[in-house]
XYZ file of C-alpha atoms in Angstrom:
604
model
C -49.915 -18.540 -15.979
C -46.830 -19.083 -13.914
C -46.544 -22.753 -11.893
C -45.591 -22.130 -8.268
C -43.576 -24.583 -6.365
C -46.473 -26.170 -4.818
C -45.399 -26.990 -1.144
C -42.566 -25.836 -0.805
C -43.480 -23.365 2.027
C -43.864 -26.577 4.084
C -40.906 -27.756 3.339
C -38.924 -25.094 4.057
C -40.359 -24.394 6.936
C -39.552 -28.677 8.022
C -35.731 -27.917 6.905
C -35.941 -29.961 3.724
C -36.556 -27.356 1.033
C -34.291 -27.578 -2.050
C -33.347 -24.413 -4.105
C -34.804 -23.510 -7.667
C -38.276 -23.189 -6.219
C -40.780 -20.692 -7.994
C -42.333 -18.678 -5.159
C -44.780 -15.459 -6.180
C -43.197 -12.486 -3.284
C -46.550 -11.012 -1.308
C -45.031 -8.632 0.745
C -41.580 -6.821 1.657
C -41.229 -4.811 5.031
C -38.143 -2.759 5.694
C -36.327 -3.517 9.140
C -34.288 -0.395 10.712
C -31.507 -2.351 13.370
C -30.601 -0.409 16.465
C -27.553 0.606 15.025
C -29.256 1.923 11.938
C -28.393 -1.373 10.228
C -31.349 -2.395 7.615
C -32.856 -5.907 6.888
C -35.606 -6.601 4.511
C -38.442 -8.738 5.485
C -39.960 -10.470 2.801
C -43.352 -12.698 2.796
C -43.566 -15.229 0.133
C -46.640 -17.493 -1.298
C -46.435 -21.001 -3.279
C -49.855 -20.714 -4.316
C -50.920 -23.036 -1.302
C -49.389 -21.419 1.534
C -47.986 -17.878 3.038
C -44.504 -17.532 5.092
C -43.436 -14.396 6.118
C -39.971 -15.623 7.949
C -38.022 -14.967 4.877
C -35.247 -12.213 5.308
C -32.884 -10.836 2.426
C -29.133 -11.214 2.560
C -27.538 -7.898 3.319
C -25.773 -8.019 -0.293
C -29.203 -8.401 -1.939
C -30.627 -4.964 -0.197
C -29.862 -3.331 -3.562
C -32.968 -5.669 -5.120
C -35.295 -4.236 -2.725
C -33.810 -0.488 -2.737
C -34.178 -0.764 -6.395
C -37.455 -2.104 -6.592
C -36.952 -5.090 -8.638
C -38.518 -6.805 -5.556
C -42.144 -5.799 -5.202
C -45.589 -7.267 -4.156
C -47.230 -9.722 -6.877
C -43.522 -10.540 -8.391
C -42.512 -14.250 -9.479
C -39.597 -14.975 -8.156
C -37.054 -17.922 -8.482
C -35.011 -18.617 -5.065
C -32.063 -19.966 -6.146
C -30.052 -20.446 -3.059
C -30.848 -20.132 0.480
C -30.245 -21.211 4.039
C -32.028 -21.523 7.263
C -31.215 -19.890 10.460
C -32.820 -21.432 13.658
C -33.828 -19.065 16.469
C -33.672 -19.332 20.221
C -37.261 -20.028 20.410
C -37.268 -22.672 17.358
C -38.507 -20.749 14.302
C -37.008 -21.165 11.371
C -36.450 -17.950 8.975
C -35.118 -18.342 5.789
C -31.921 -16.025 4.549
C -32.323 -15.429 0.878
C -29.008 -15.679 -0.880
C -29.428 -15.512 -4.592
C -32.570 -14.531 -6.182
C -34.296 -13.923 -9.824
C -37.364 -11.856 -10.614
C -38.705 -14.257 -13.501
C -42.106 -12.395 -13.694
C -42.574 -8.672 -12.995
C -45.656 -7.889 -10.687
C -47.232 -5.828 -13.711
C -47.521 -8.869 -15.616
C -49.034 -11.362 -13.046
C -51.627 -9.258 -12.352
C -52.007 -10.143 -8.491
C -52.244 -13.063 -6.216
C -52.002 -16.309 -7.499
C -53.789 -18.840 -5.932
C -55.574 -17.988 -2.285
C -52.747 -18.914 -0.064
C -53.656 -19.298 3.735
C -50.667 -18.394 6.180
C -48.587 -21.567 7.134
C -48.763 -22.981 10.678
C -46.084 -25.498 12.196
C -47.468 -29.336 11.560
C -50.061 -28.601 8.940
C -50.273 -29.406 4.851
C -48.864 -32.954 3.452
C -45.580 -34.203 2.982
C -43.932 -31.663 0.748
C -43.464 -32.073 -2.785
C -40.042 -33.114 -4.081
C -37.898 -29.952 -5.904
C -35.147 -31.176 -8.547
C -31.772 -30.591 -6.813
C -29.236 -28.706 -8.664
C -25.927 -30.078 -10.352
C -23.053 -29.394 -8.148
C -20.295 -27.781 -9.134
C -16.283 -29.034 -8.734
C -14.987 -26.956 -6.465
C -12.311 -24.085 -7.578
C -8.454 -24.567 -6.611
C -6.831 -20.982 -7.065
C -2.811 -20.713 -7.787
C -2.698 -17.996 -4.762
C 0.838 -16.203 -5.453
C 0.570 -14.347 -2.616
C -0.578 -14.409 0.634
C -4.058 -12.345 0.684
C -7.305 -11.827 -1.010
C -10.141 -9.450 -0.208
C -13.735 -7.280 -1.619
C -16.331 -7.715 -4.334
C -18.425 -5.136 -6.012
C -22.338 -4.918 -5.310
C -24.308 -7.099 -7.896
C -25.627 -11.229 -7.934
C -22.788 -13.255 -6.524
C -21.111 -15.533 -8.213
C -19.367 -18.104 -6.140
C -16.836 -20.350 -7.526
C -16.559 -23.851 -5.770
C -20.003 -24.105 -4.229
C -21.815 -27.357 -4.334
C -25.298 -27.857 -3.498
C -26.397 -26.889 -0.354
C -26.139 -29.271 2.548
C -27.388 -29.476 5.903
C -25.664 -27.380 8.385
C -23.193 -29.779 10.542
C -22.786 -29.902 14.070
C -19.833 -28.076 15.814
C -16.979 -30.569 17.032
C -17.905 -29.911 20.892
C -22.014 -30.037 19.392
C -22.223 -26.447 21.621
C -23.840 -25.005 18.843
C -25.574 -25.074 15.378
C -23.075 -24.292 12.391
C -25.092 -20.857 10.670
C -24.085 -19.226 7.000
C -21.863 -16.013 7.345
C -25.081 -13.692 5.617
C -27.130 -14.423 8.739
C -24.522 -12.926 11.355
C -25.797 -10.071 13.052
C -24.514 -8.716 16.576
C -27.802 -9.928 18.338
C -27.379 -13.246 18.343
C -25.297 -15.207 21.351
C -24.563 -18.547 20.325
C -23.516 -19.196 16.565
C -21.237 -21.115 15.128
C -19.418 -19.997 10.950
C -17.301 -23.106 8.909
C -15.674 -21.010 6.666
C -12.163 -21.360 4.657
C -9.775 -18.622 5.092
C -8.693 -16.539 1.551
C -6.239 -13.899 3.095
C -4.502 -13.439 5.795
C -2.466 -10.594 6.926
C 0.877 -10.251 8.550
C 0.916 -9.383 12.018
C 1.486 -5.580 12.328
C 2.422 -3.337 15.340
C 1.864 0.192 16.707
C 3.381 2.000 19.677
C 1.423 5.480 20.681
C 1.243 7.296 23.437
C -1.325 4.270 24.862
C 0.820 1.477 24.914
C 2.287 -1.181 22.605
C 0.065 -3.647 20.547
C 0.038 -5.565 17.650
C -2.856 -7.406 15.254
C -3.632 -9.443 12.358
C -6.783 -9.924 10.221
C -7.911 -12.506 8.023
C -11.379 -12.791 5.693
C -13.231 -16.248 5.671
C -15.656 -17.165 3.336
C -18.695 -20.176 3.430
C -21.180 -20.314 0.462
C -23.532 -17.467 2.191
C -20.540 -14.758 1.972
C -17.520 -13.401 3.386
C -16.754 -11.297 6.448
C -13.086 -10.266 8.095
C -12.041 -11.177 11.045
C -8.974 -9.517 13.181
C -7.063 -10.158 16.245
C -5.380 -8.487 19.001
C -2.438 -8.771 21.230
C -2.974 -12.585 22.870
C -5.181 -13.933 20.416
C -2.649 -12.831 17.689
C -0.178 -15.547 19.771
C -3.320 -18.052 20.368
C -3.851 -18.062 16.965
C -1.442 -16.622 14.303
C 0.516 -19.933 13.630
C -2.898 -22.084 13.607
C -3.941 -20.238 10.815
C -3.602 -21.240 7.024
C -4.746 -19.907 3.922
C -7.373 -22.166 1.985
C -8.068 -24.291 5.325
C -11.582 -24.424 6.895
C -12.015 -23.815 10.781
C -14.823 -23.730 13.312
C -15.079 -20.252 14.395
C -17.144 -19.421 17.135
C -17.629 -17.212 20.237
C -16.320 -13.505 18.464
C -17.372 -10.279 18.771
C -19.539 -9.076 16.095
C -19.536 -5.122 15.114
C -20.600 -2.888 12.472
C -17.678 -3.510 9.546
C -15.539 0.181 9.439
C -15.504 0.377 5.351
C -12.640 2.655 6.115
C -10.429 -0.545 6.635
C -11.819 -3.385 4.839
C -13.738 -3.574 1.401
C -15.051 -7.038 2.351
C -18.677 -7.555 1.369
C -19.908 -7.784 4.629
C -21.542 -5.183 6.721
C -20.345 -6.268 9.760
C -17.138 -7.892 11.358
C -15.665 -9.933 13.775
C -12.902 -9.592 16.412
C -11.620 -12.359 18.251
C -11.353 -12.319 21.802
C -10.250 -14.491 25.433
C -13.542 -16.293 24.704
C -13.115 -17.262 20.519
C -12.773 -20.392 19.513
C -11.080 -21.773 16.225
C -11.196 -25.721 15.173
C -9.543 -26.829 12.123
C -12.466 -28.747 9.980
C -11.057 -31.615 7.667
C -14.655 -32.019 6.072
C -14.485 -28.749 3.372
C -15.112 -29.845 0.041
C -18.456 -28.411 0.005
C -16.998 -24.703 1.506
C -16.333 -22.343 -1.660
C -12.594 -21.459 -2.209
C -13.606 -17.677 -3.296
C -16.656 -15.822 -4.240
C -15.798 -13.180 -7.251
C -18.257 -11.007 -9.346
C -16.236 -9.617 -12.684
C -16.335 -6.399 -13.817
C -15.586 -6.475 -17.468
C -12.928 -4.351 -18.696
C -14.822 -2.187 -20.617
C -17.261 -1.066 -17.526
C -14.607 0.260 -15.889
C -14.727 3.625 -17.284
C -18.148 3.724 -16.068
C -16.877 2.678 -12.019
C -16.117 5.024 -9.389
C -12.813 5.904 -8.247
C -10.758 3.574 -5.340
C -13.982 0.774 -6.228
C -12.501 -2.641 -5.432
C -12.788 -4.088 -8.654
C -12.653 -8.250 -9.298
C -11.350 -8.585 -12.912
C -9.972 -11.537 -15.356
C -8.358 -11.680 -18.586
C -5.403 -12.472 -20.391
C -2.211 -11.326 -19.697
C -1.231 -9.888 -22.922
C 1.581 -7.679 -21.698
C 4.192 -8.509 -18.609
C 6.342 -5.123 -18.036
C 9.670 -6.117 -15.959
C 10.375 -5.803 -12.060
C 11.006 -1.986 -11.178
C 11.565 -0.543 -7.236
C 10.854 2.533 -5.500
C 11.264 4.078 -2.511
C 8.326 4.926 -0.637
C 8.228 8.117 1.621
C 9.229 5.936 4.966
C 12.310 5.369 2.919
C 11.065 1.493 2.077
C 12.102 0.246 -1.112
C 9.038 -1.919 -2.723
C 8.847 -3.939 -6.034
C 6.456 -3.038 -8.769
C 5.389 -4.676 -12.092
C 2.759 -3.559 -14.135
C 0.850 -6.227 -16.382
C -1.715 -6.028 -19.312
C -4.737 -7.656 -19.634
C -7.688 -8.149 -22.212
C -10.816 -9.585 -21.847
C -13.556 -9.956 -24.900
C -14.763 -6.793 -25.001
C -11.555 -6.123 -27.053
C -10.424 -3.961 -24.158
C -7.030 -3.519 -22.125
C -5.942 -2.167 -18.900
C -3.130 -1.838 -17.057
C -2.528 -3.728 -13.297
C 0.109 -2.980 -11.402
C 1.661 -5.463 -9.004
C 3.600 -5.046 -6.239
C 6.285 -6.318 -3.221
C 6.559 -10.192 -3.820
C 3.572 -10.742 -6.203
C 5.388 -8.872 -8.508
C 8.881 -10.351 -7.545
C 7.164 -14.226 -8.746
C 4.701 -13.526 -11.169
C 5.440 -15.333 -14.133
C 3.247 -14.295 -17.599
C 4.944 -16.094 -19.854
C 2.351 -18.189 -22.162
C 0.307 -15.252 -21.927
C -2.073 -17.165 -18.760
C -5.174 -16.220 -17.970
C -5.290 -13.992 -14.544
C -8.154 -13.474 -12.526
C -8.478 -10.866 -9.368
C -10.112 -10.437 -7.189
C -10.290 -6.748 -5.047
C -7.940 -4.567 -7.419
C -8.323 -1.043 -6.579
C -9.944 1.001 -9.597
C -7.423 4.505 -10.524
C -8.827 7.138 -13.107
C -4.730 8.640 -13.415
C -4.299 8.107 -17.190
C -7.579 7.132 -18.204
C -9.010 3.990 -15.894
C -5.926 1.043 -14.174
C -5.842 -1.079 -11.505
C -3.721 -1.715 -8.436
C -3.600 -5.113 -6.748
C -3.055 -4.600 -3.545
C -1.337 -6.398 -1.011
C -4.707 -7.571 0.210
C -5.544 -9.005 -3.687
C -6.421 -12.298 -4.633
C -4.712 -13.403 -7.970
C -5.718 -16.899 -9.725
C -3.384 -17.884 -12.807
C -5.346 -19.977 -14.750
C -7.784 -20.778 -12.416
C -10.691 -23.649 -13.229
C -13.742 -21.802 -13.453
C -15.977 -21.491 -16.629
C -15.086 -17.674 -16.973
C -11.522 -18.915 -17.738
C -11.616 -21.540 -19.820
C -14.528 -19.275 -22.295
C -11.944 -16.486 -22.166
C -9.632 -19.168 -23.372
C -11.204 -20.629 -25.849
C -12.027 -16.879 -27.017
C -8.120 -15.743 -27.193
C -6.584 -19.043 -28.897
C -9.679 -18.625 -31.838
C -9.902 -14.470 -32.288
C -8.559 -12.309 -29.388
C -4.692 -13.655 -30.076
C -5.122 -11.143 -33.629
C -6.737 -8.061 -31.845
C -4.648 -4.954 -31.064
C -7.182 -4.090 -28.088
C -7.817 -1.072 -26.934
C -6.653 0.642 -23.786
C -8.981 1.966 -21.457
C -5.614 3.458 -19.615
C -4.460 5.492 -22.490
C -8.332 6.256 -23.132
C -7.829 9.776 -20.670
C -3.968 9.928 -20.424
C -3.000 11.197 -23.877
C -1.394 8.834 -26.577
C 0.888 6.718 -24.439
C 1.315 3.303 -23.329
C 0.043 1.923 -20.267
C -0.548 4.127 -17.090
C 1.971 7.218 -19.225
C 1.206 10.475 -19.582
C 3.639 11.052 -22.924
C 5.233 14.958 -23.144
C 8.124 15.994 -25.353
C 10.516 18.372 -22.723
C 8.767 21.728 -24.252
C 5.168 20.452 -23.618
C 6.628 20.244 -19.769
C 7.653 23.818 -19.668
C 4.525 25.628 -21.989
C 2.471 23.318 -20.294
C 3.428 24.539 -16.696
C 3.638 20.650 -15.513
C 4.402 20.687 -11.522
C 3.008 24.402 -11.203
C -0.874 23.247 -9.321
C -1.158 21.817 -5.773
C 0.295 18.517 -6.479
C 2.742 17.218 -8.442
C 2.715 15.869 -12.242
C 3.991 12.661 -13.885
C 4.894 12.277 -17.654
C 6.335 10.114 -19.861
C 8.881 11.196 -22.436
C 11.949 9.601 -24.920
C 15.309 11.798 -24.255
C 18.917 10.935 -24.741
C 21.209 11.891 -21.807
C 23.909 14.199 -22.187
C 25.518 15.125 -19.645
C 26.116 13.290 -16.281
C 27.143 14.963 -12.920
C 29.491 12.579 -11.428
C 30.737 14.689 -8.575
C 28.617 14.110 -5.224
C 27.196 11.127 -7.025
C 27.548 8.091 -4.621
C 27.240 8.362 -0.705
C 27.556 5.970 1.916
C 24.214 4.656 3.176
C 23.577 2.824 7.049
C 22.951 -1.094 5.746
C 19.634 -1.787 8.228
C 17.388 -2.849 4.901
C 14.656 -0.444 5.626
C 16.993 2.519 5.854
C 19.046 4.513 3.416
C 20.130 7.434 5.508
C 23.451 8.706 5.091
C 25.958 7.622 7.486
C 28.910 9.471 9.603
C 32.101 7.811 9.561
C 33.932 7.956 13.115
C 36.950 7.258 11.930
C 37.375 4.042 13.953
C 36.525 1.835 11.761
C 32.639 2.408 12.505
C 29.612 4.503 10.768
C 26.982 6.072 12.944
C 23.354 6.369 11.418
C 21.737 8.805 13.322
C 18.223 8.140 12.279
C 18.654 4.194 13.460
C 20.564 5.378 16.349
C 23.235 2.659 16.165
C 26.776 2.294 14.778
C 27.844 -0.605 11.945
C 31.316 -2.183 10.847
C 29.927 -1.321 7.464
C 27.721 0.350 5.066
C 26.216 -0.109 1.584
C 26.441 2.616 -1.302
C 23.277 4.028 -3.145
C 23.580 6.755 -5.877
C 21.830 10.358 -6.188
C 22.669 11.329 -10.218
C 22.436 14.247 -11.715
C 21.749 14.350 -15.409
C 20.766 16.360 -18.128
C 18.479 14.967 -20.978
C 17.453 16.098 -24.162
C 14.645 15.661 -27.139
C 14.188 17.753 -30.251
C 12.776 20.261 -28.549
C 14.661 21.229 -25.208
C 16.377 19.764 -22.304
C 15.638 19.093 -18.841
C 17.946 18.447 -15.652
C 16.445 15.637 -13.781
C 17.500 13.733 -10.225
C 18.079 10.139 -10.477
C 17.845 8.186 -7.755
C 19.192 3.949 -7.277
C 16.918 2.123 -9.302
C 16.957 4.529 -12.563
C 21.035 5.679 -11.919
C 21.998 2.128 -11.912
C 19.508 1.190 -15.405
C 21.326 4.669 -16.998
C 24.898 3.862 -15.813
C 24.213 -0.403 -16.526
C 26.146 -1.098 -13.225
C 25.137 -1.395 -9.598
C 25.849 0.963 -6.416
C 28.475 -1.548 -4.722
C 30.430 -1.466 -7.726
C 30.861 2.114 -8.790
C 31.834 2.776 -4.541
C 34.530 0.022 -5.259
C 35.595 1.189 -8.751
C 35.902 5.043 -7.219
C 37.657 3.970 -4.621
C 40.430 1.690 -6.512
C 40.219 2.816 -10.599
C 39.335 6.337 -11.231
C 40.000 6.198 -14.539
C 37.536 3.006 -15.154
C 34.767 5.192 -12.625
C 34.612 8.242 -15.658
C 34.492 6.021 -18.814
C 31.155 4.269 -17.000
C 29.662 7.743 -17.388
C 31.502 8.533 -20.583
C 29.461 5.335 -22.052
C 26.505 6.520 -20.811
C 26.307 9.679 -22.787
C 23.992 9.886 -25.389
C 22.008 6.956 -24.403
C 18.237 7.190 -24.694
C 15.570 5.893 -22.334
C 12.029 6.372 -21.662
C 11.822 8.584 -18.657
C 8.805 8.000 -16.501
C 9.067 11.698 -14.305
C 7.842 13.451 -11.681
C 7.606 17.409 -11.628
C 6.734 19.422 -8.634
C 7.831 23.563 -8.230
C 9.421 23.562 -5.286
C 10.500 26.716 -2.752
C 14.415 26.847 -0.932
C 15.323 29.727 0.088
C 12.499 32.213 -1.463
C 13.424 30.605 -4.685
C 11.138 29.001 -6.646
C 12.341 26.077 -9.355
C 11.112 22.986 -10.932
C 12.370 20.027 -9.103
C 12.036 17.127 -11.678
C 12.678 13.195 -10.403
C 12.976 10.157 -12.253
C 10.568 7.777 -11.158
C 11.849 4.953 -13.424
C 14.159 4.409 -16.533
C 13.730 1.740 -19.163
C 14.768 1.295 -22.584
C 12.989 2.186 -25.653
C 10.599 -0.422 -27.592
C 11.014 0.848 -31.059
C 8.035 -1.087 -31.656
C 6.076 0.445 -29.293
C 7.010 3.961 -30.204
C 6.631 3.450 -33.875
C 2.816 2.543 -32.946
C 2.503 5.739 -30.837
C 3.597 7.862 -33.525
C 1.610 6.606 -36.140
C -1.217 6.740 -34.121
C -0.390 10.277 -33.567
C -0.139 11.499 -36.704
C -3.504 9.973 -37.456
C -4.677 11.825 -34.545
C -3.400 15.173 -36.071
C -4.589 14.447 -39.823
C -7.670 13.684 -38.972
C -8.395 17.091 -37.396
């Protein structure tokens, strides 16, 4: 028969309970909030003595919706923390928990427990303490972090649970993050900050305002926490990512999941009353909490999850940029990682995380909240809210490691991007021209991307360059007034100057047809080899040097990375094809693909 933890309801109930104790569950109640919000009650027995103040974390919920946590169960509580109420009592906020014993194989009650009063029993029985564990120091190469998926936690940088400190003014008692709820008055969090956001504005119809958020973590959880208007000035500056603060007196609301994948179901917002104090005692305050998703569950995820993932960068793709609708240009870089299932998947970077990533070595990268895509099979995005860790010192990097340098270095891997996007590499969709055209590619409600290898063959150099306003956010064509100025009409100002960008019109060609695509800055300049400010230069002074740039670039050939949509002007319908993004061909790469084609084909 299972040992229980022989008085170790007295001693949690007296503050001094350790973790690791073996506890058999008696009873679970469900608890519906006023705002619909649900806790779980649980009652628990050491085989001397009853408690019924125990109360689930909100991320454990699943154990109890699942049934995995049901009368007559042994359970080990690994981790907890106590919460004192207004009138004294102590309840205890279950944080990480094991069923050890199903209640089918205990066979009921051990023990005849009696409920446990305040004062009674004897001294309580000593519980081994845990090892600690040296806390984690992530390589953050950009400013933000975020979510976690539903499962156990697993918290990097936690030691042992101590006792809750007092607040610097002593106002208040310091409580974990998991026992927040909005009906509480006086609480005090010690958390460290992992992200925070730049400060963004609106203007509507309302008024003017502006905000920032950040997410904090302690070794109960995480939770976000935003600011408006004056407490974005009280505040901002005092802020830093990877301190600890005192944060106290905020308004507590059901989280909007719309906004924020934190694992939290509520959130705070600062107000005139908040309070944050820096805290120079933090080595016992986790740096991040992640739960990995291995690379070869991801097929099995739901779209737009917020995915924490590591492996090893096996593949670093080079810095591209695009223009977004709002006519912002952004920087993207998509990597390749493999863990040891054997399996790969793309990430794509973006704005300054891509700009300073560096894979070389081939470094282990861990992240946490990438956003899960099924275009092309199953990728990743991390976001600007992401947390990425290059070699970071936890035990999940060092095994995957150790795995790589022995075996992994020699294994091809397989791509669970390519798995659902046809033969290609990474997040492609590969086409020849024809398979565009039979294939009616940009004909549904949305638009299509594909991948193909076509030479160019004819460039359009009329109409080519133009003469853009030189605000960075803004490349709207410019009227000269023919005083020395150029009016943007969208920025509603006049400049001394302006900058040139390039709309190209090509035509490109495989074995089997041609297409005429639209090239736009990034992929004109990679075709032609030079840059905008150049080419305006060279037109302007050497006409004859301006045609034998686009003389050389005949007959090139690139990958083309497109996008197709059918498009109406005029009552006429056409194809309107855009290139997304040009790069050159990896012979190596392509070999692979068509080998593994024709394997494809003979073996139907």
């Amino acid at each position: 028969m299972t040992k229980l933890s022989e008085g170790a309801i007295e001693a949690l109930t007296n503050g001094t309970g350790e973790n690791d104790l073996v506890l058999q569950l008696v009873n679970i109640r469900k608890l519906e909030g006023g705002s619909g919000h649900t806790r779980w009650r649980v009652m628990m027995s050491d085989g001397r003595h009853t408690l019924s103040s125990f109360m689930l974390s909100t991320q454990l919920n699943f154990m109890a919706e699942e049934n995995k946590l049901v009368p007559n169960c042994i359970c080990l509580l690994k981790r907890h923390v106590t919460n004192i109420l207004k009138d004294g009592r102590r309840v205890v906020i279950i944080l990480e928990i094991d069923v050890i014993k199903p209640a089918e194989a205990v066979g009921g009650r051990i023990g005849d427990p009696t409920p446990f009063t305040e004062g009674q029993g004897k001294a309580p029985q000593p519980v081994p303490a845990p090892e600690p564990r040296a806390p984690l120091q992530p390589q953050n190469i950009n400013d933000a972090p975020p979510p976690v998926q539903r499962g156990y936690n697993k918290d990097f940088g936690k030691k042992a649970p101590s006792a809750m400190p007092n607040t610097p003014g002593g106002s208040s008692k310091v409580v974990p993050i998991a026992s927040l709820n909005p009906y509480q008055s006086k609480w005090t969090i010690r958390a460290r900050v992992t992200n925070k956001s730049t400060i963004r504005t609106w203007s509507n119809s309302r008024g003017d305002g502006k905000l920032f958020s950040m997410e904090v973590v302690d070794e109960s959880g995480e939770i976000r926490v935003t600011g408006f208007n004056q407490e974005v000035d009280k505040f901002f500056s005092l802020i830093e990512i990877g301190k600890v603060y005192y944060i106290s007196k905020c308004s507590l609301k059901i989280a909007n999941k719309q906004y924020t994948s934190v694992k939290n179901d509520y959130e705070m917002t600062l107000n005139g009353e908040s309070s944050i104090i820096p805290c120079d005692d933090s080595s016992d305050v986790p740096m991040v909490q992640c739960d990995f998703v291995s690379i070869a569950d991801l097929e099995s995820r739901e779209k737009d999850a917020t995915i924490d993932v590591i492996g090893v960068c096996k593949s670093v793709d080079e810095v591209t940029r695009l223009t977004t609708k709002s006519n912002k240009e952004v920087s993207k870089r998509t990597v390749g990682l493999m863990d040891m299932s054997g399996k790969l998947v793309t990430v794509t970077l973006w704005g300054e995380t891509a700009e300073t990533f560096d894979g070389s070595g081939q470094p282990i990268l861990a992240i946490k909240g990438a956003k899960l895509s099924d275009y092309g099979g199953r990728s990743l995005s991390a976001s600007f809210s992401s947390t990425l860790m290059i070699n970071p010192d936890i035990p999940e990097a060092y095994k995957l490691r150790g795995w790589y340098d022995k075996e992994g270095y020699a294994m091809e891997g397989q791509s669970v991007t390519e798995a659902r996007g046809g033969s290609g590499g990474g997040n492609t969709n590969w086409k020849t021209l024809s398979d565009v055209k039979t294939e009616h590619l940009g004909h549904g409600d949305k638009a299509d991307y594909y991948t193909c290898i076509a030479t160019i063959v004819y460039l359009r150099k009329e109409n080519c360059l133009y003469q853009a306003c030189p605000s960075q956010d803004c490349n709207k064509k410019v009227v000269d007034q023919q005083n020395g100025m150029f009016r943007c009409e969208k920025c509603d100002k006049e400049f001394p100057n302006f900058k040139y960008r390039l709309i190209l019109s090509a035509n490109i060609a495989d074995y089997g047809d041609n297409q005429w695509v639209t090239c736009f800055q990034e992929s004109a300049e990679a075709i032609l080899g030079q840059n905008a400010a150049y080419l305006g230069q060279l037109k302007d002074s050497n006409e004859a040097a301006f045609d034998e740039v686009f003389q050389q670039a005949n007959f090139n050939t690139f990958v083309f990375r497109s996008r197709v949509k059918l498009e109406t002007y005029n009552d006429e319908s056409r194809i309107k094809a855009s290139v997304m993004e040009v790069k050159p061909v990896d012979h190596k790469d392509y070999s692979k693909r068509l080998i593994m084609n024709i394997r494809n084909m003979a073996s139907k």
